[in-house]
XYZ file of C-alpha atoms in Angstrom:
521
model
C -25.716 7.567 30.371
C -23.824 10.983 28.857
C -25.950 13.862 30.077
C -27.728 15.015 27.122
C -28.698 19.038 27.269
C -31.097 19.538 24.379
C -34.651 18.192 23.434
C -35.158 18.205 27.391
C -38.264 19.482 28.500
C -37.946 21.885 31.943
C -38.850 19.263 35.192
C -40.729 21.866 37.358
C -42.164 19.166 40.207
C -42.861 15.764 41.102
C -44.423 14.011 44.146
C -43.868 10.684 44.946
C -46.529 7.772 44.197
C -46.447 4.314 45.189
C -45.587 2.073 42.164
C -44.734 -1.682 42.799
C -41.014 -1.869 41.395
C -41.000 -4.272 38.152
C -39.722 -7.912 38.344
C -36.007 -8.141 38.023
C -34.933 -10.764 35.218
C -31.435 -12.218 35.926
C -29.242 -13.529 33.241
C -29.999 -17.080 32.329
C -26.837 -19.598 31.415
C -28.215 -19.832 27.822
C -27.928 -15.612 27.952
C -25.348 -13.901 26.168
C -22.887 -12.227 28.292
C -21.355 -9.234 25.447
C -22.506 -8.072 22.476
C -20.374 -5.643 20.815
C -18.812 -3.256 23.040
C -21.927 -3.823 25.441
C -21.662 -6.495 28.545
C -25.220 -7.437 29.327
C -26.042 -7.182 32.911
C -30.141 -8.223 32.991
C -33.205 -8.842 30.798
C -35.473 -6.001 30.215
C -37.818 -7.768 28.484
C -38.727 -10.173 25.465
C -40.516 -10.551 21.734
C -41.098 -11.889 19.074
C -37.612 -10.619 17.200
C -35.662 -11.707 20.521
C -34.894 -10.763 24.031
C -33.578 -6.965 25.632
C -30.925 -6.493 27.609
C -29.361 -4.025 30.122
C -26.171 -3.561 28.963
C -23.153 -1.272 29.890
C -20.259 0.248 27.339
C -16.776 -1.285 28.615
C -15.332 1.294 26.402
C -16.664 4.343 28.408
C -19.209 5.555 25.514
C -22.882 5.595 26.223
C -22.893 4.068 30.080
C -25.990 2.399 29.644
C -27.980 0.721 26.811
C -30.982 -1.429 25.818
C -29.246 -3.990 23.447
C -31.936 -6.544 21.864
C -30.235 -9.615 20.755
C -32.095 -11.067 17.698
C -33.013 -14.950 17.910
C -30.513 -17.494 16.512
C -33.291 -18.293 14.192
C -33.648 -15.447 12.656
C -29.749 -14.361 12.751
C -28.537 -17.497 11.698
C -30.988 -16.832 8.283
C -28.702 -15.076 5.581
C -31.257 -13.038 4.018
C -32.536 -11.693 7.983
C -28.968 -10.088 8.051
C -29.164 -8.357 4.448
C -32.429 -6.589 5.392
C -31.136 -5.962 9.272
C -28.141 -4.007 8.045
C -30.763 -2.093 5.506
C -33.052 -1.288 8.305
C -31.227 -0.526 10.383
C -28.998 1.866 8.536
C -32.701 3.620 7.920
C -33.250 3.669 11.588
C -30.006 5.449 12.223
C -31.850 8.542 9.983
C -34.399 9.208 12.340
C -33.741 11.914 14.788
C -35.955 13.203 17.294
C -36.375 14.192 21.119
C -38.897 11.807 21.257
C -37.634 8.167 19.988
C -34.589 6.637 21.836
C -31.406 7.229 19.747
C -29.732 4.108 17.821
C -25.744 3.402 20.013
C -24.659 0.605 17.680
C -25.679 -2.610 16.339
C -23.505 -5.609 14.894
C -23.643 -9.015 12.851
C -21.219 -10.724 14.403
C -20.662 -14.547 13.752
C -22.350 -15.622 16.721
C -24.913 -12.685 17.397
C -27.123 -9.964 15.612
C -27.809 -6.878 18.031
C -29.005 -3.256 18.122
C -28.590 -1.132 21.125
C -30.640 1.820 22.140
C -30.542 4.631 24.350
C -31.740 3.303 27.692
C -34.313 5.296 29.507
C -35.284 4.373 32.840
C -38.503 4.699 33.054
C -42.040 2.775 32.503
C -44.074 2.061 29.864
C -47.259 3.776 29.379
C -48.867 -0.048 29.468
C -47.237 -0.502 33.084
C -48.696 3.260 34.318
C -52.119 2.167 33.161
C -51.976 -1.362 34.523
C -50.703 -0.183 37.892
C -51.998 3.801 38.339
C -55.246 3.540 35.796
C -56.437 5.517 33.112
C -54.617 9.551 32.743
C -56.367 12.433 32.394
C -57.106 14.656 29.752
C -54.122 17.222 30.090
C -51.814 14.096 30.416
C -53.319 12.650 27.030
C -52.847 15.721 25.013
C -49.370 15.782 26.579
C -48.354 12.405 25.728
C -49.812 12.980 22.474
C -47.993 16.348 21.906
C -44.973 13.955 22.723
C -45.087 10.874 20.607
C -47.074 12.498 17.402
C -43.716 14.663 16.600
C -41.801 11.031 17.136
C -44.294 9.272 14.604
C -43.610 12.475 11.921
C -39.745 11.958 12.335
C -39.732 8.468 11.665
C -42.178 8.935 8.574
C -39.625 11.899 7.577
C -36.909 9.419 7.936
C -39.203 7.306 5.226
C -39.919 4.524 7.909
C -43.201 3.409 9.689
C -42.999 1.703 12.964
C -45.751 -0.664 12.403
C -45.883 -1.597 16.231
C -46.932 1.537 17.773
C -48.297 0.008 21.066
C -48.365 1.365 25.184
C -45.775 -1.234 26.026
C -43.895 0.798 22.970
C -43.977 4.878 25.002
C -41.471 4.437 27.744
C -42.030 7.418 29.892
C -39.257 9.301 30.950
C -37.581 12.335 32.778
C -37.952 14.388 30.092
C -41.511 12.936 28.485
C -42.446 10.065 26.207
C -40.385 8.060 24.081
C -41.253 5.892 21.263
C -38.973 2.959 21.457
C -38.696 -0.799 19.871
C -38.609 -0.189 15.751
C -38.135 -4.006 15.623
C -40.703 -4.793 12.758
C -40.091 -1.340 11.412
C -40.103 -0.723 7.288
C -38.337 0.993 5.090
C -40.235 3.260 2.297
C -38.562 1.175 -0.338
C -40.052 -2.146 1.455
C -37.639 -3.683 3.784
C -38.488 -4.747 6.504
C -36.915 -7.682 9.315
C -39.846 -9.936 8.523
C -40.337 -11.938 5.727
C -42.635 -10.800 2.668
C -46.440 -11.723 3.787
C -45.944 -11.842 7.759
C -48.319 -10.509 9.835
C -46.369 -8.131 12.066
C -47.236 -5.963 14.846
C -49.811 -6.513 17.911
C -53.329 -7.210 16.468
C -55.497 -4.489 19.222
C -53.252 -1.264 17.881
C -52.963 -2.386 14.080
C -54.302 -0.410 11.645
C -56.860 -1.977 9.279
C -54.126 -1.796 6.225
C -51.662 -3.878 8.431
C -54.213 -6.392 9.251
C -55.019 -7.103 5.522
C -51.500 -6.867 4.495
C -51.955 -4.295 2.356
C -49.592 -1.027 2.313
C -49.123 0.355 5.519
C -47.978 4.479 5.263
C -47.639 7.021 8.070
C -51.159 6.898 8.253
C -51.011 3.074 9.698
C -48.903 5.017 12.675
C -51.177 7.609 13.195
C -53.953 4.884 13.621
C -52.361 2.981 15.874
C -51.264 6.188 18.070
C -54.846 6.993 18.228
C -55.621 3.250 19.363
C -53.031 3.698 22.345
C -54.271 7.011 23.224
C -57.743 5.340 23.639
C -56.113 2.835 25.644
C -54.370 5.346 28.197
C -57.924 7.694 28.556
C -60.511 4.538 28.511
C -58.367 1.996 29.913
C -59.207 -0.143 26.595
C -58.502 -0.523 22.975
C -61.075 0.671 21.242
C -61.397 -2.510 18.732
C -61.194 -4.635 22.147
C -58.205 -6.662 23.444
C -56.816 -10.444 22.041
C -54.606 -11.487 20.108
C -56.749 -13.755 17.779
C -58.264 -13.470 14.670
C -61.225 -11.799 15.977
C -59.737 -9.074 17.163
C -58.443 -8.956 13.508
C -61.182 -8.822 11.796
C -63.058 -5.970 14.291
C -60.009 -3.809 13.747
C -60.512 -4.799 9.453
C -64.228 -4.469 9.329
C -65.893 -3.322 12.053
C -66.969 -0.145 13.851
C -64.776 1.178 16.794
C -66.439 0.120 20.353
C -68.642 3.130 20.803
C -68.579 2.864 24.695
C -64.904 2.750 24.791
C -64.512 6.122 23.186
C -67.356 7.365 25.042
C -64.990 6.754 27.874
C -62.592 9.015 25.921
C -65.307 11.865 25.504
C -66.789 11.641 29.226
C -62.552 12.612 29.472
C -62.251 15.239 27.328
C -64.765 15.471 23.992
C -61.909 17.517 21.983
C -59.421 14.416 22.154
C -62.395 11.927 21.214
C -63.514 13.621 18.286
C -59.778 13.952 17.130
C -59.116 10.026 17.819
C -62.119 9.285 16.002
C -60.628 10.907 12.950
C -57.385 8.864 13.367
C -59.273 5.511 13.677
C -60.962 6.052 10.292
C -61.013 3.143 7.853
C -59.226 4.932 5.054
C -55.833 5.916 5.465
C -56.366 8.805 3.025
C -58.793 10.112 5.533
C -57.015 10.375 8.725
C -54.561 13.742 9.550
C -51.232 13.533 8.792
C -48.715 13.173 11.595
C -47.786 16.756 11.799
C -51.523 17.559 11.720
C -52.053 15.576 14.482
C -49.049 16.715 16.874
C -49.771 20.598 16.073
C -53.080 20.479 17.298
C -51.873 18.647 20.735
C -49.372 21.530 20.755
C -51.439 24.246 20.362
C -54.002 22.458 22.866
C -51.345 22.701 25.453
C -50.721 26.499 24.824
C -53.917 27.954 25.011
C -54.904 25.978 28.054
C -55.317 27.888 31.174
C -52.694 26.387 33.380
C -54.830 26.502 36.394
C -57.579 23.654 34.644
C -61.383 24.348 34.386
C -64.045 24.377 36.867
C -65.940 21.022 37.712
C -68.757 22.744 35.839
C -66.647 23.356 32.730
C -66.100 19.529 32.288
C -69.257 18.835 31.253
C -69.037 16.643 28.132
C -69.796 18.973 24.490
C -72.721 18.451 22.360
C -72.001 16.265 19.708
C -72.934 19.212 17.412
C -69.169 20.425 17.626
C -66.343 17.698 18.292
C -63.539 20.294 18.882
C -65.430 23.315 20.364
C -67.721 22.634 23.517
C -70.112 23.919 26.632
C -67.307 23.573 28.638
C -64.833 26.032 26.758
C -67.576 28.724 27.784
C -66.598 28.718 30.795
C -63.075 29.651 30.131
C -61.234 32.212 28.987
C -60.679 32.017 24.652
C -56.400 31.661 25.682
C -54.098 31.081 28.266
C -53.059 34.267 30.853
C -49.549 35.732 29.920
C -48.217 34.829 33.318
C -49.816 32.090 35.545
C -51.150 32.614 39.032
C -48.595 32.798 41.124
C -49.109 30.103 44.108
C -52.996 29.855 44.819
C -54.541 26.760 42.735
C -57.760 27.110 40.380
C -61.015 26.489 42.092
C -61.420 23.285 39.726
C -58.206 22.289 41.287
C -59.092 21.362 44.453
C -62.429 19.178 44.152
C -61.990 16.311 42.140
C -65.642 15.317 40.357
C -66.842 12.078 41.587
C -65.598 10.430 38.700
C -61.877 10.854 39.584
C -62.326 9.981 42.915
C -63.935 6.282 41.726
C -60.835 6.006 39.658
C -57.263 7.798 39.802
C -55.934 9.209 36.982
C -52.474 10.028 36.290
C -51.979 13.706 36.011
C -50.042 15.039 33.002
C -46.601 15.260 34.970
C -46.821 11.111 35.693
C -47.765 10.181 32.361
C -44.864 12.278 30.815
C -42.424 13.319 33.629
C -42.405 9.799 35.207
C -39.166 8.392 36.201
C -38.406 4.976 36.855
C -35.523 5.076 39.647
C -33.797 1.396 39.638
C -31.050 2.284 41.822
C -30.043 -1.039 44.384
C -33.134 -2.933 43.269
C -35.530 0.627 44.428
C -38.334 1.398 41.249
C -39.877 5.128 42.192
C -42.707 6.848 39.977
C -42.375 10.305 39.997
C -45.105 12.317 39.484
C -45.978 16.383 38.633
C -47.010 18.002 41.814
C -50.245 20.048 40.977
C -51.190 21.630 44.285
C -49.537 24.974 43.268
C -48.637 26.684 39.988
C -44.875 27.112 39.670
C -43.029 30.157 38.670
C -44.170 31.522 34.868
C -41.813 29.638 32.602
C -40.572 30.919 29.610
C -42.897 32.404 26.887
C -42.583 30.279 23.798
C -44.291 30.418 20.425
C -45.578 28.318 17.875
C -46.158 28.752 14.610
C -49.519 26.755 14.838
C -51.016 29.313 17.487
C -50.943 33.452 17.135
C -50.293 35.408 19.556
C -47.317 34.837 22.236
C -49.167 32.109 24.987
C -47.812 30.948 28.137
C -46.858 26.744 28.034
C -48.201 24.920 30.451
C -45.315 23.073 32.677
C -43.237 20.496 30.702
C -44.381 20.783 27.219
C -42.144 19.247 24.965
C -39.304 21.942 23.259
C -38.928 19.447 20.625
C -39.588 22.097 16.959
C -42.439 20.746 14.984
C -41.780 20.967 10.800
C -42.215 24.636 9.558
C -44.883 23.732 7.448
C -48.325 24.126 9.587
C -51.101 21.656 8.773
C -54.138 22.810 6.861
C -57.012 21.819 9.370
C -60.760 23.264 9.950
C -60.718 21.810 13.212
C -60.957 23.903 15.993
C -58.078 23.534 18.900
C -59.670 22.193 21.855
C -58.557 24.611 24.684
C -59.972 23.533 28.161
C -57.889 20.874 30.048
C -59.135 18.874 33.046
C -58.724 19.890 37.088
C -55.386 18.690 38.399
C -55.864 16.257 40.986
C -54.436 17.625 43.927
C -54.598 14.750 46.897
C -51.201 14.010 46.659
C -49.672 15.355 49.815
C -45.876 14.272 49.157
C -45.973 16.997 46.657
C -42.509 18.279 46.051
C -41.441 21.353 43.993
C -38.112 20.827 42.125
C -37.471 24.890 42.404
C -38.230 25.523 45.514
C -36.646 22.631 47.263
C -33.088 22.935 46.239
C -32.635 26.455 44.606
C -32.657 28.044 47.974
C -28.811 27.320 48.197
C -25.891 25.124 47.835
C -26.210 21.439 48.697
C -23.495 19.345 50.026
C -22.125 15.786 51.536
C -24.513 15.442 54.944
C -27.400 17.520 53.965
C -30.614 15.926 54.165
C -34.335 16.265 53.524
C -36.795 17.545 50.250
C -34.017 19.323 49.342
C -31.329 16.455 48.867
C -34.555 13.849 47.294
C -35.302 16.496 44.892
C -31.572 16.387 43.654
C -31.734 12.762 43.429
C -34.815 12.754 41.465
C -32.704 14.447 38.515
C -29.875 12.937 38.654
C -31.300 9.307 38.718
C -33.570 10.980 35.841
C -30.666 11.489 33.166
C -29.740 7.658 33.973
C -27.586 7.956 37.293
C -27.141 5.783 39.886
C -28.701 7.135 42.904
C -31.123 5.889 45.720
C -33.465 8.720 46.376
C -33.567 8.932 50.160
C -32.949 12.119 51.101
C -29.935 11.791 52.402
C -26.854 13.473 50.377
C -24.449 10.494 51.072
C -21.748 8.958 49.335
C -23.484 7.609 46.110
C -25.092 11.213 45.614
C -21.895 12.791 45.569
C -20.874 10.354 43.430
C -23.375 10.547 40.938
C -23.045 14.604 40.779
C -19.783 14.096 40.287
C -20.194 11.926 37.282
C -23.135 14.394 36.051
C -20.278 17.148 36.419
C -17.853 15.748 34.177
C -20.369 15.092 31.837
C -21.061 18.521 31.736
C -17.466 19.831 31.669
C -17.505 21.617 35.203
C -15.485 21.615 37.995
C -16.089 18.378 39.531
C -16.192 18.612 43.457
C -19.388 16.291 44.356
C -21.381 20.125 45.635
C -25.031 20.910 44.020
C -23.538 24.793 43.738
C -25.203 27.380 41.222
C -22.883 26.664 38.045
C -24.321 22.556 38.599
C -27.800 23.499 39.206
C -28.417 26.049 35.881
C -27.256 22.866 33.485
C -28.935 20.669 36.003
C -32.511 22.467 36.245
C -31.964 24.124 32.825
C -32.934 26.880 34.258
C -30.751 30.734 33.674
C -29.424 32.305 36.830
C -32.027 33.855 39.568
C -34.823 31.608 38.258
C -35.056 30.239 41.696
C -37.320 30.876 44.273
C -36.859 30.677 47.931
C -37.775 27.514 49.822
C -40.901 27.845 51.493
């Protein structure tokens, strides 16, 4: 995959957590073996539309690619290809750090494909499955992540309409919103027929399910349905895929003790998901609305997390302002502490330790490593506070705050949202029993890294570079395949290629200006 240099988020640190590696789907005899300029190597994964593939560019474009490959019965169906080539000329509008970019796509005689950017990395559905539930800072990440992809695809005058956890691919540089294969078109098109029921019945909004008009607001629903999901472990309408799950979503009230799940998390995020799950469209916040507030949650966090005693869940009285943002300062310090955790850091409640949640850096940093059959979750090392990043701004919050580690640099509209809602400021304790913590800085910035090194230093390389798509085992040993991965990452770049992790490869690498590194300790 070309190295791509902007809409990246800064990697500070990961630490390595078990993750069982997913099942690998060999090409069947009845697979197609090219589409386009793509040969297909594996399946990634199947639907409803047709099947994924893992394919490589024999011309030397894009490297790799997810190409789905639309069912004969459908392709073969005259009228399927008219409103294919309509959609996805719409699709190829939508621009954004946070959705996988449209390669190509093609109506040839035999086959009808679309490729995507590939991102290796899991799904949100598979983190939850296998790691459980993430915490609160995680959430409002992932949320400050995928709410600016659902307002660039309703700029683009689409809506998704199968916003889903098995839909966020997490990646090196945060989520992703992928699969717009029952996307539509603000003038109606759509690659289903007039009348069909599209999209997964436990994340569709109540509009959808009655086949009524489905707006950005019908996105902003269902984001709010998989946010539940990744807090409470559930839908908040309940699982299935039958017509009672339907009709809860049409009709009914939202499961009360699924989103008190939510609020035992964090009350801020519950109150703002119960806003998105309204009935009426009309009601909920607009996109924008909804990312800005994550945003500006993120900034005036304390990056050390809150006491145990400053979780305590807020009365009811205020949804967005609580007991435990008392105990807090009203904004984030200008410069972080340097390396000595927050109290709240180190004790875990008794909640967390019944259940593990993902911290923020899994749930958006994570990195799926499939390098000679070897799947790796990478995930944001909290026992220490890195090196103050970069002051940013944003127009939603005064003042100049500090970021917290790996917020997305993706620039939200101009316009700011007109809201009475208070930001939500406190973020939960980062869980710190990891002990295979590794910082990114402070492993390999120390100096230059070369053929035969070994150690943190070397596996810390290799977790980038098999995080912008290159093949690498992460071992910790710098041996032939590492050098010939930097190598590839160096051309890319348009630097002198000699296989050597020098300072010229590590500022585009670490996206980090000269003398940001610290010494290993």
């Amino acid at each position: 995959m070309p190295v791509q240099h902007r809409g990246r988020s800064e990697i500070l640190a990961y630490a390595v957590v078990d993750m069982e590696p997913p099942p690998v789907i060999p090409l069947r005899k009845s697979d197609p073996r090219q589409a386009g300029p793509y040969r297909l190597e594996a399946v990634l994964g199947s639907g409803g539309m047709g099947r994924v593939y893992l394919g490589r560019d024999t011309t030397g474009g894009a490297g790799l690619a997810a190409v789905k490959v639309i069912r004969p019965e459908y392709a073969e169906d005259p009228l399927f290809r008219k409103r294919f080539e309509r959609v996805v000329g719409a699709l190829d509008r939508v621009k954004g750090a946070h959705i996988v970019r449209l390669l190509g796509s093609g109506c040839d005689e035999d086959l009808v494909w679309v490729a995507t950017e590939y991102i290796p990395g899991p799904t949100l559905s598979d983190v939850v499955t296998e790691r459980g539930p993430i915490d609160a800072a995680a959430a409002w990440r992932l949320l400050a992540d995928v709410g600016p992809a659902i307002e660039a695809i309703w700029r683009a005058g689409l809506v998704h309409r199968d916003l889903k956890p098995s839909n966020v691919i997490l990646g090196a540089d945060g989520a992703r919103v992928i699969d717009f294969g029952v996307v539509q078109a603000g003038d109606g098109t759509s690659l289903t027929a007039t009348g069909q029921n599209v999209g997964t019945p436990a994340y569709m909004s109540p509009e959808q399910t009655r086949g009524l008009e489905v707006t950005a607001a019908s996105d902003v629903f269902s984001l709010a349905s998989t946010l539940t999901y990744a807090v409470a472990g559930q839908a908040p309408f309940g699982e299935g895929t039958g017509v009672d799950v339907l009709h809860r979503v049409a009709f009914e009230s939202l499961r009360e003790e699924v989103l008190d799940k939510v609020a035992d998390v964090d009350a801020e995020l519950a109150a703002l998901i119960r806003t998105c799950l309204d009935k009426d469209p009309e009601r909920r916040p607009l996109p924008e609305t909804v990312f800005r507030t994550a945003i500006g949650h993120q900034l005036s966090a304390p990056t050390g997390g809150p006491s145990p005693a400053a979780r305590k869940r807020p009365s009811p009285r205020a949804p967005f302002q609580g007991e435990r943002s008392e105990a807090l300062p009203a904004a984030a310090p200008s410069v972080p502490p340097a390396e000595s955790p927050a109290p709240g850091a180190t004790a875990a409640p008794a909640a967390s330790r019944k259940r593990r949640r993902l911290t923020a850096g899994a749930a958006t940093a994570a990195v799926l490593v499939a390098a000679g059959g070897t799947v790796t979750l990478l995930q944001q090392g909290d026992s220490r506070t890195p090196a103050a990043p970069r002051p940013e701004t944003s127009p939603a919050v005064s003042g100049n705050p500090t970021p917290t580690p790996g917020i997305s640099k993706s620039a939200p509209p101009s316009t700011p949202p007109t809201t009475d809602r208070a930001v939500g400021k406190p973020s939960s304790p980062a869980d710190t029993r990891n002990p295979t913590t590794l910082d990114l800085r402070s492993a390999v910035c120390a100096a230059e890294i070369a053929s035969g090194a070994h150690g943190d230093r070397v596996k810390a390389l290799q977790l980038l570079l098999a995080g912008r798509g290159l093949h690498v085992t992460v071992d910790g040993q710098f041996g032939e395949a590492t050098v010939t991965a930097l190598k590839a990452f160096q051309a890319e770049a348009g630097i002198a290629v000699n296989g050597k992790a020098g300072a010229e490869t590590k500022k585009l690498l670490y996206g980090m200006a000269r003398g940001r590194c610290r010494s290993v300790r």
